Amino acid sequence: MVKTCMMHKICTRFAVRLCALALFAQTSACSAELPPDAPTLRDARKFLISHTDAGCDDTDNAHLIKDDRIIVASRSGNVATIIYDLHCEYSAARTRVFLLWRTFSGYRLMHFAKPVYELRWADDIESELAEKPSAIGYEVVTRLPNGKINSNSLEITSDERWGASEDSGEQGSWRFLHNTDRYALSSFEVEPYSLRGLGPNKADRLKGKRFMLFPSEK
């Protein structure tokens, strides 16, 4: 088996060594880059299954998944902050969860804030919106549909598609805060287009239309 790895290093003025190391489940060639006490992907997945807040199905998530990854967010000597990008099967939906592990602190399940909103339609066939959607509150989630992490910036994005044609849905992005080792919401938008509308002219007006819920549109 050919073992490959990718590593990106960025030096800051504080002389803190930041690197992003993408390790796939079958890869072990770069294990020396991790601190000696850093958990393996298998260790992280065991923690994930035991963490009830994650809500991943035990049967489908007990073993390593081919696209599980380790991202080294920062390291100075043997002290490191590591993000585990893990597949999570949840009610037949394929989502991603992210664990953060820090030397001397252990694991933390990452949480992501997202807007709560309501789509108010002008008719029963959902062909026209009665008003522009806006956030009415916020909720915290741990699973991100089609979640992806940028191994350089550590930004995480999510793109949830709805319907058989996947022509509507939600998109969100979160930035990593190094001072708190947490994620903050950067942007969130919704595409409410519906194929069920019987008035094609009205429904087509929504096709491809995105409404920004965060930051709120002025």
PDB file of C-alpha atoms in Angstrom:
ATOM      1  CA  MET A   1       0.000   0.000   0.000  1.00  0.00           C
ATOM      2  CA  VAL A   2       1.335   3.416  -0.940  1.00  0.00           C
ATOM      3  CA  LYS A   3       1.330   5.807   1.958  1.00  0.00           C
ATOM      4  CA  THR A   4       1.062   9.498   1.222  1.00  0.00           C
ATOM      5  CA  CYS A   5       0.597  12.662   3.216  1.00  0.00           C
ATOM      6  CA  MET A   6       0.252  16.413   2.804  1.00  0.00           C
ATOM      7  CA  MET A   7       1.706  18.967   5.176  1.00  0.00           C
ATOM      8  CA  HIS A   8       1.520  22.756   5.090  1.00  0.00           C
ATOM      9  CA  LYS A   9       3.561  24.914   7.488  1.00  0.00           C
ATOM     10  CA  ILE A  10       2.991  28.560   8.197  1.00  0.00           C
ATOM     11  CA  CYS A  11       5.304  30.525  10.513  1.00  0.00           C
ATOM     12  CA  THR A  12       3.852  33.525  12.317  1.00  0.00           C
ATOM     13  CA  ARG A  13       5.623  36.472  13.917  1.00  0.00           C
ATOM     14  CA  PHE A  14       5.045  34.835  17.292  1.00  0.00           C
ATOM     15  CA  ALA A  15       7.205  31.949  16.135  1.00  0.00           C
ATOM     16  CA  VAL A  16       4.306  29.579  16.664  1.00  0.00           C
ATOM     17  CA  ARG A  17       4.514  26.742  14.236  1.00  0.00           C
ATOM     18  CA  LEU A  18       1.189  26.194  12.527  1.00  0.00           C
ATOM     19  CA  CYS A  19       0.807  23.286  10.218  1.00  0.00           C
ATOM     20  CA  ALA A  20      -1.991  21.445   8.538  1.00  0.00           C
ATOM     21  CA  LEU A  21      -1.391  17.778   8.129  1.00  0.00           C
ATOM     22  CA  ALA A  22      -3.998  15.771   6.252  1.00  0.00           C
ATOM     23  CA  LEU A  23      -3.859  12.132   7.249  1.00  0.00           C
ATOM     24  CA  PHE A  24      -6.298   9.746   5.641  1.00  0.00           C
ATOM     25  CA  ALA A  25      -7.404   6.674   7.559  1.00  0.00           C
ATOM     26  CA  GLN A  26      -5.027   4.355   5.704  1.00  0.00           C
ATOM     27  CA  THR A  27      -2.048   6.693   6.065  1.00  0.00           C
ATOM     28  CA  SER A  28       0.584   6.445   8.791  1.00  0.00           C
ATOM     29  CA  ALA A  29       3.687   7.830   7.083  1.00  0.00           C
ATOM     30  CA  CYS A  30       3.370  11.208   8.818  1.00  0.00           C
ATOM     31  CA  SER A  31       2.600   9.909  12.305  1.00  0.00           C
ATOM     32  CA  ALA A  32       6.026  11.168  13.486  1.00  0.00           C
ATOM     33  CA  GLU A  33       4.806  14.739  12.945  1.00  0.00           C
ATOM     34  CA  LEU A  34       2.253  14.286  15.726  1.00  0.00           C
ATOM     35  CA  PRO A  35       3.159  14.555  19.418  1.00  0.00           C
ATOM     36  CA  PRO A  36       3.843  11.129  20.914  1.00  0.00           C
ATOM     37  CA  ASP A  37       0.712  11.248  23.068  1.00  0.00           C
ATOM     38  CA  ALA A  38      -1.652  12.372  20.285  1.00  0.00           C
ATOM     39  CA  PRO A  39      -4.626  10.034  19.762  1.00  0.00           C
ATOM     40  CA  THR A  40      -4.860   8.082  16.526  1.00  0.00           C
ATOM     41  CA  LEU A  41      -7.839   8.243  14.195  1.00  0.00           C
ATOM     42  CA  ARG A  42      -9.036   4.965  15.662  1.00  0.00           C
ATOM     43  CA  ASP A  43      -8.860   6.435  19.177  1.00  0.00           C
ATOM     44  CA  ALA A  44     -10.776   9.521  18.059  1.00  0.00           C
ATOM     45  CA  ARG A  45     -13.504   7.422  16.440  1.00  0.00           C
ATOM     46  CA  LYS A  46     -13.943   5.378  19.619  1.00  0.00           C
ATOM     47  CA  PHE A  47     -14.435   8.617  21.534  1.00  0.00           C
ATOM     48  CA  LEU A  48     -16.904   9.830  18.914  1.00  0.00           C
ATOM     49  CA  ILE A  49     -19.060   6.709  19.189  1.00  0.00           C
ATOM     50  CA  SER A  50     -19.116   6.956  22.980  1.00  0.00           C
ATOM     51  CA  HIS A  51     -20.090  10.651  22.931  1.00  0.00           C
ATOM     52  CA  THR A  52     -23.890  10.767  23.076  1.00  0.00           C
ATOM     53  CA  ASP A  53     -24.032  14.443  22.044  1.00  0.00           C
ATOM     54  CA  ALA A  54     -22.564  13.554  18.655  1.00  0.00           C
ATOM     55  CA  GLY A  55     -25.471  11.220  17.913  1.00  0.00           C
ATOM     56  CA  CYS A  56     -23.644   9.125  15.318  1.00  0.00           C
ATOM     57  CA  ASP A  57     -25.116   5.682  14.650  1.00  0.00           C
ATOM     58  CA  ASP A  58     -23.009   3.067  16.433  1.00  0.00           C
ATOM     59  CA  THR A  59     -23.339   0.307  13.842  1.00  0.00           C
ATOM     60  CA  ASP A  60     -22.235   2.363  10.843  1.00  0.00           C
ATOM     61  CA  ASN A  61     -19.559   4.397  12.610  1.00  0.00           C
ATOM     62  CA  ALA A  62     -17.637   1.864  14.659  1.00  0.00           C
ATOM     63  CA  HIS A  63     -14.771   1.536  12.169  1.00  0.00           C
ATOM     64  CA  LEU A  64     -12.458   3.956  10.412  1.00  0.00           C
ATOM     65  CA  ILE A  65     -13.869   5.644   7.336  1.00  0.00           C
ATOM     66  CA  LYS A  66     -11.605   6.194   4.338  1.00  0.00           C
ATOM     67  CA  ASP A  67     -11.940   9.981   4.398  1.00  0.00           C
ATOM     68  CA  ASP A  68     -11.355  10.468   8.137  1.00  0.00           C
ATOM     69  CA  ARG A  69      -8.541  12.991   8.619  1.00  0.00           C
ATOM     70  CA  ILE A  70      -6.227  14.504  11.185  1.00  0.00           C
ATOM     71  CA  ILE A  71      -5.465  18.227  10.939  1.00  0.00           C
ATOM     72  CA  VAL A  72      -2.672  19.619  13.105  1.00  0.00           C
ATOM     73  CA  ALA A  73      -3.907  23.131  13.875  1.00  0.00           C
ATOM     74  CA  SER A  74      -0.872  24.225  15.896  1.00  0.00           C
ATOM     75  CA  ARG A  75       2.157  22.730  17.551  1.00  0.00           C
ATOM     76  CA  SER A  76       5.038  23.956  19.680  1.00  0.00           C
ATOM     77  CA  GLY A  77       7.313  21.156  20.813  1.00  0.00           C
ATOM     78  CA  ASN A  78       5.165  18.390  22.245  1.00  0.00           C
ATOM     79  CA  VAL A  79       2.176  20.688  22.835  1.00  0.00           C
ATOM     80  CA  ALA A  80      -0.337  20.573  20.008  1.00  0.00           C
ATOM     81  CA  THR A  81      -3.892  21.364  19.001  1.00  0.00           C
ATOM     82  CA  ILE A  82      -5.334  18.755  16.654  1.00  0.00           C
ATOM     83  CA  ILE A  83      -8.641  18.611  14.785  1.00  0.00           C
ATOM     84  CA  TYR A  84     -10.140  15.254  13.826  1.00  0.00           C
ATOM     85  CA  ASP A  85     -12.410  15.391  10.770  1.00  0.00           C
ATOM     86  CA  LEU A  86     -14.689  12.351  11.058  1.00  0.00           C
ATOM     87  CA  HIS A  87     -17.547  10.862   9.071  1.00  0.00           C
ATOM     88  CA  CYS A  88     -20.801  10.513  11.014  1.00  0.00           C
ATOM     89  CA  GLU A  89     -23.702   8.408   9.772  1.00  0.00           C
ATOM     90  CA  TYR A  90     -26.893   9.838  11.245  1.00  0.00           C
ATOM     91  CA  SER A  91     -30.380   8.608  10.290  1.00  0.00           C
ATOM     92  CA  ALA A  92     -29.143   7.649   6.805  1.00  0.00           C
ATOM     93  CA  ALA A  93     -27.632  11.132   6.369  1.00  0.00           C
ATOM     94  CA  ARG A  94     -23.912  11.515   5.732  1.00  0.00           C
ATOM     95  CA  THR A  95     -22.551  14.257   7.929  1.00  0.00           C
ATOM     96  CA  ARG A  96     -19.193  15.291   9.383  1.00  0.00           C
ATOM     97  CA  VAL A  97     -18.246  15.929  12.984  1.00  0.00           C
ATOM     98  CA  PHE A  98     -15.085  17.579  14.243  1.00  0.00           C
ATOM     99  CA  LEU A  99     -13.218  16.728  17.430  1.00  0.00           C
ATOM    100  CA  LEU A 100     -10.566  18.998  18.869  1.00  0.00           C
ATOM    101  CA  TRP A 101      -7.786  17.476  20.962  1.00  0.00           C
ATOM    102  CA  ARG A 102      -5.276  19.565  22.853  1.00  0.00           C
ATOM    103  CA  THR A 103      -2.303  18.399  24.887  1.00  0.00           C
ATOM    104  CA  PHE A 104      -3.151  18.370  28.622  1.00  0.00           C
ATOM    105  CA  SER A 105      -6.842  19.061  27.839  1.00  0.00           C
ATOM    106  CA  GLY A 106      -8.022  16.032  25.875  1.00  0.00           C
ATOM    107  CA  TYR A 107     -10.981  15.844  23.487  1.00  0.00           C
ATOM    108  CA  ARG A 108     -13.678  18.398  22.837  1.00  0.00           C
ATOM    109  CA  LEU A 109     -16.606  17.918  20.461  1.00  0.00           C
ATOM    110  CA  MET A 110     -16.813  21.014  18.294  1.00  0.00           C
ATOM    111  CA  HIS A 111     -20.104  22.931  18.230  1.00  0.00           C
ATOM    112  CA  PHE A 112     -21.361  25.224  15.482  1.00  0.00           C
ATOM    113  CA  ALA A 113     -23.909  28.022  15.755  1.00  0.00           C
ATOM    114  CA  LYS A 114     -26.430  28.312  12.923  1.00  0.00           C
ATOM    115  CA  PRO A 115     -29.449  30.576  12.395  1.00  0.00           C
ATOM    116  CA  VAL A 116     -32.993  29.440  13.071  1.00  0.00           C
ATOM    117  CA  TYR A 117     -35.419  30.810  10.497  1.00  0.00           C
ATOM    118  CA  GLU A 118     -38.876  30.282   9.054  1.00  0.00           C
ATOM    119  CA  LEU A 119     -39.885  30.246   5.401  1.00  0.00           C
ATOM    120  CA  ARG A 120     -43.238  32.000   5.091  1.00  0.00           C
ATOM    121  CA  TRP A 121     -44.906  31.222   1.800  1.00  0.00           C
ATOM    122  CA  ALA A 122     -47.571  33.315   0.084  1.00  0.00           C
ATOM    123  CA  ASP A 123     -49.522  30.231  -1.032  1.00  0.00           C
ATOM    124  CA  ASP A 124     -50.010  26.553  -0.219  1.00  0.00           C
ATOM    125  CA  ILE A 125     -47.927  25.332  -3.151  1.00  0.00           C
ATOM    126  CA  GLU A 126     -44.808  27.180  -2.016  1.00  0.00           C
ATOM    127  CA  SER A 127     -44.325  29.030  -5.279  1.00  0.00           C
ATOM    128  CA  GLU A 128     -43.705  32.483  -3.808  1.00  0.00           C
ATOM    129  CA  LEU A 129     -42.291  33.764  -0.530  1.00  0.00           C
ATOM    130  CA  ALA A 130     -44.487  36.041   1.532  1.00  0.00           C
ATOM    131  CA  GLU A 131     -41.413  37.779   2.928  1.00  0.00           C
ATOM    132  CA  LYS A 132     -37.653  37.567   2.843  1.00  0.00           C
ATOM    133  CA  PRO A 133     -36.392  34.961   5.340  1.00  0.00           C
ATOM    134  CA  SER A 134     -34.345  36.200   8.277  1.00  0.00           C
ATOM    135  CA  ALA A 135     -32.853  34.699  11.418  1.00  0.00           C
ATOM    136  CA  ILE A 136     -35.227  34.541  14.383  1.00  0.00           C
ATOM    137  CA  GLY A 137     -32.674  32.926  16.686  1.00  0.00           C
ATOM    138  CA  TYR A 138     -29.735  30.555  16.762  1.00  0.00           C
ATOM    139  CA  GLU A 139     -29.153  26.907  17.562  1.00  0.00           C
ATOM    140  CA  VAL A 140     -26.009  24.874  18.185  1.00  0.00           C
ATOM    141  CA  VAL A 141     -25.251  21.725  16.182  1.00  0.00           C
ATOM    142  CA  THR A 142     -22.450  19.164  16.138  1.00  0.00           C
ATOM    143  CA  ARG A 143     -23.120  17.456  12.781  1.00  0.00           C
ATOM    144  CA  LEU A 144     -22.564  19.299   9.498  1.00  0.00           C
ATOM    145  CA  PRO A 145     -24.007  17.946   6.223  1.00  0.00           C
ATOM    146  CA  ASN A 146     -21.234  17.744   3.631  1.00  0.00           C
ATOM    147  CA  GLY A 147     -18.894  19.410   6.105  1.00  0.00           C
ATOM    148  CA  LYS A 148     -15.426  20.260   4.795  1.00  0.00           C
ATOM    149  CA  ILE A 149     -12.390  21.725   6.535  1.00  0.00           C
ATOM    150  CA  ASN A 150      -9.711  23.771   4.807  1.00  0.00           C
ATOM    151  CA  SER A 151      -6.428  22.346   6.051  1.00  0.00           C
ATOM    152  CA  ASN A 152      -4.673  25.724   5.687  1.00  0.00           C
ATOM    153  CA  SER A 153      -7.153  28.233   7.120  1.00  0.00           C
ATOM    154  CA  LEU A 154      -9.047  25.654   9.246  1.00  0.00           C
ATOM    155  CA  GLU A 155     -12.301  27.177   7.970  1.00  0.00           C
ATOM    156  CA  ILE A 156     -15.179  24.695   7.970  1.00  0.00           C
ATOM    157  CA  THR A 157     -18.028  24.844   5.456  1.00  0.00           C
ATOM    158  CA  SER A 158     -21.304  22.968   5.143  1.00  0.00           C
ATOM    159  CA  ASP A 159     -23.595  22.578   2.142  1.00  0.00           C
ATOM    160  CA  GLU A 160     -26.912  20.839   2.795  1.00  0.00           C
ATOM    161  CA  ARG A 161     -29.002  20.062  -0.282  1.00  0.00           C
ATOM    162  CA  TRP A 162     -32.771  19.490  -0.238  1.00  0.00           C
ATOM    163  CA  GLY A 163     -35.129  17.599  -2.525  1.00  0.00           C
ATOM    164  CA  ALA A 164     -34.594  14.978  -5.193  1.00  0.00           C
ATOM    165  CA  SER A 165     -33.033  17.534  -7.537  1.00  0.00           C
ATOM    166  CA  GLU A 166     -30.983  19.160  -4.764  1.00  0.00           C
ATOM    167  CA  ASP A 167     -31.867  22.590  -6.119  1.00  0.00           C
ATOM    168  CA  SER A 168     -32.321  24.238  -2.730  1.00  0.00           C
ATOM    169  CA  GLY A 169     -30.642  24.105   0.639  1.00  0.00           C
ATOM    170  CA  GLU A 170     -28.378  25.800   3.174  1.00  0.00           C
ATOM    171  CA  GLN A 171     -24.727  26.834   3.093  1.00  0.00           C
ATOM    172  CA  GLY A 172     -22.684  27.886   6.099  1.00  0.00           C
ATOM    173  CA  SER A 173     -19.077  28.674   7.017  1.00  0.00           C
ATOM    174  CA  TRP A 174     -17.283  28.889  10.361  1.00  0.00           C
ATOM    175  CA  ARG A 175     -13.843  30.311  11.199  1.00  0.00           C
ATOM    176  CA  PHE A 176     -11.483  28.870  13.782  1.00  0.00           C
ATOM    177  CA  LEU A 177     -10.588  31.084  16.745  1.00  0.00           C
ATOM    178  CA  HIS A 178      -7.073  30.179  17.860  1.00  0.00           C
ATOM    179  CA  ASN A 179      -7.357  32.068  21.156  1.00  0.00           C
ATOM    180  CA  THR A 180     -10.318  29.953  22.312  1.00  0.00           C
ATOM    181  CA  ASP A 181      -9.964  26.804  20.167  1.00  0.00           C
ATOM    182  CA  ARG A 182     -13.581  27.223  19.064  1.00  0.00           C
ATOM    183  CA  TYR A 183     -15.480  27.954  15.865  1.00  0.00           C
ATOM    184  CA  ALA A 184     -17.444  31.130  15.166  1.00  0.00           C
ATOM    185  CA  LEU A 185     -20.125  31.523  12.515  1.00  0.00           C
ATOM    186  CA  SER A 186     -18.875  33.506   9.504  1.00  0.00           C
ATOM    187  CA  SER A 187     -21.768  33.251   7.058  1.00  0.00           C
ATOM    188  CA  PHE A 188     -25.017  31.389   6.503  1.00  0.00           C
ATOM    189  CA  GLU A 189     -27.442  31.522   3.597  1.00  0.00           C
ATOM    190  CA  VAL A 190     -30.495  29.653   2.380  1.00  0.00           C
ATOM    191  CA  GLU A 191     -31.791  28.827  -1.103  1.00  0.00           C
ATOM    192  CA  PRO A 192     -35.556  28.239  -0.717  1.00  0.00           C
ATOM    193  CA  TYR A 193     -36.370  27.342  -4.327  1.00  0.00           C
ATOM    194  CA  SER A 194     -39.112  24.688  -4.509  1.00  0.00           C
ATOM    195  CA  LEU A 195     -40.019  22.458  -7.439  1.00  0.00           C
ATOM    196  CA  ARG A 196     -43.484  21.890  -6.015  1.00  0.00           C
ATOM    197  CA  GLY A 197     -44.770  25.266  -7.109  1.00  0.00           C
ATOM    198  CA  LEU A 198     -47.393  25.020  -9.836  1.00  0.00           C
ATOM    199  CA  GLY A 199     -46.713  28.511 -11.070  1.00  0.00           C
ATOM    200  CA  PRO A 200     -43.414  28.112 -12.947  1.00  0.00           C
ATOM    201  CA  ASN A 201     -42.946  31.805 -13.574  1.00  0.00           C
ATOM    202  CA  LYS A 202     -43.145  32.610  -9.877  1.00  0.00           C
ATOM    203  CA  ALA A 203     -41.161  29.573  -8.784  1.00  0.00           C
ATOM    204  CA  ASP A 204     -38.382  30.268 -11.267  1.00  0.00           C
ATOM    205  CA  ARG A 205     -37.821  33.653  -9.674  1.00  0.00           C
ATOM    206  CA  LEU A 206     -36.475  31.843  -6.638  1.00  0.00           C
ATOM    207  CA  LYS A 207     -34.258  29.439  -8.547  1.00  0.00           C
ATOM    208  CA  GLY A 208     -30.670  30.190  -7.617  1.00  0.00           C
ATOM    209  CA  LYS A 209     -31.768  32.969  -5.256  1.00  0.00           C
ATOM    210  CA  ARG A 210     -29.850  32.978  -1.988  1.00  0.00           C
ATOM    211  CA  PHE A 211     -30.827  34.857   1.145  1.00  0.00           C
ATOM    212  CA  MET A 212     -28.055  35.771   3.572  1.00  0.00           C
ATOM    213  CA  LEU A 213     -29.124  35.067   7.151  1.00  0.00           C
ATOM    214  CA  PHE A 214     -25.725  35.807   8.704  1.00  0.00           C
ATOM    215  CA  PRO A 215     -24.367  38.399   8.588  1.00  0.00           C
ATOM    216  CA  SER A 216     -27.857  39.841   8.283  1.00  0.00           C
ATOM    217  CA  GLU A 217     -28.634  41.741   5.115  1.00  0.00           C
ATOM    218  CA  LYS A 218     -29.278  45.441   5.560  1.00  0.00           C
TER     219      LYS A 218
END
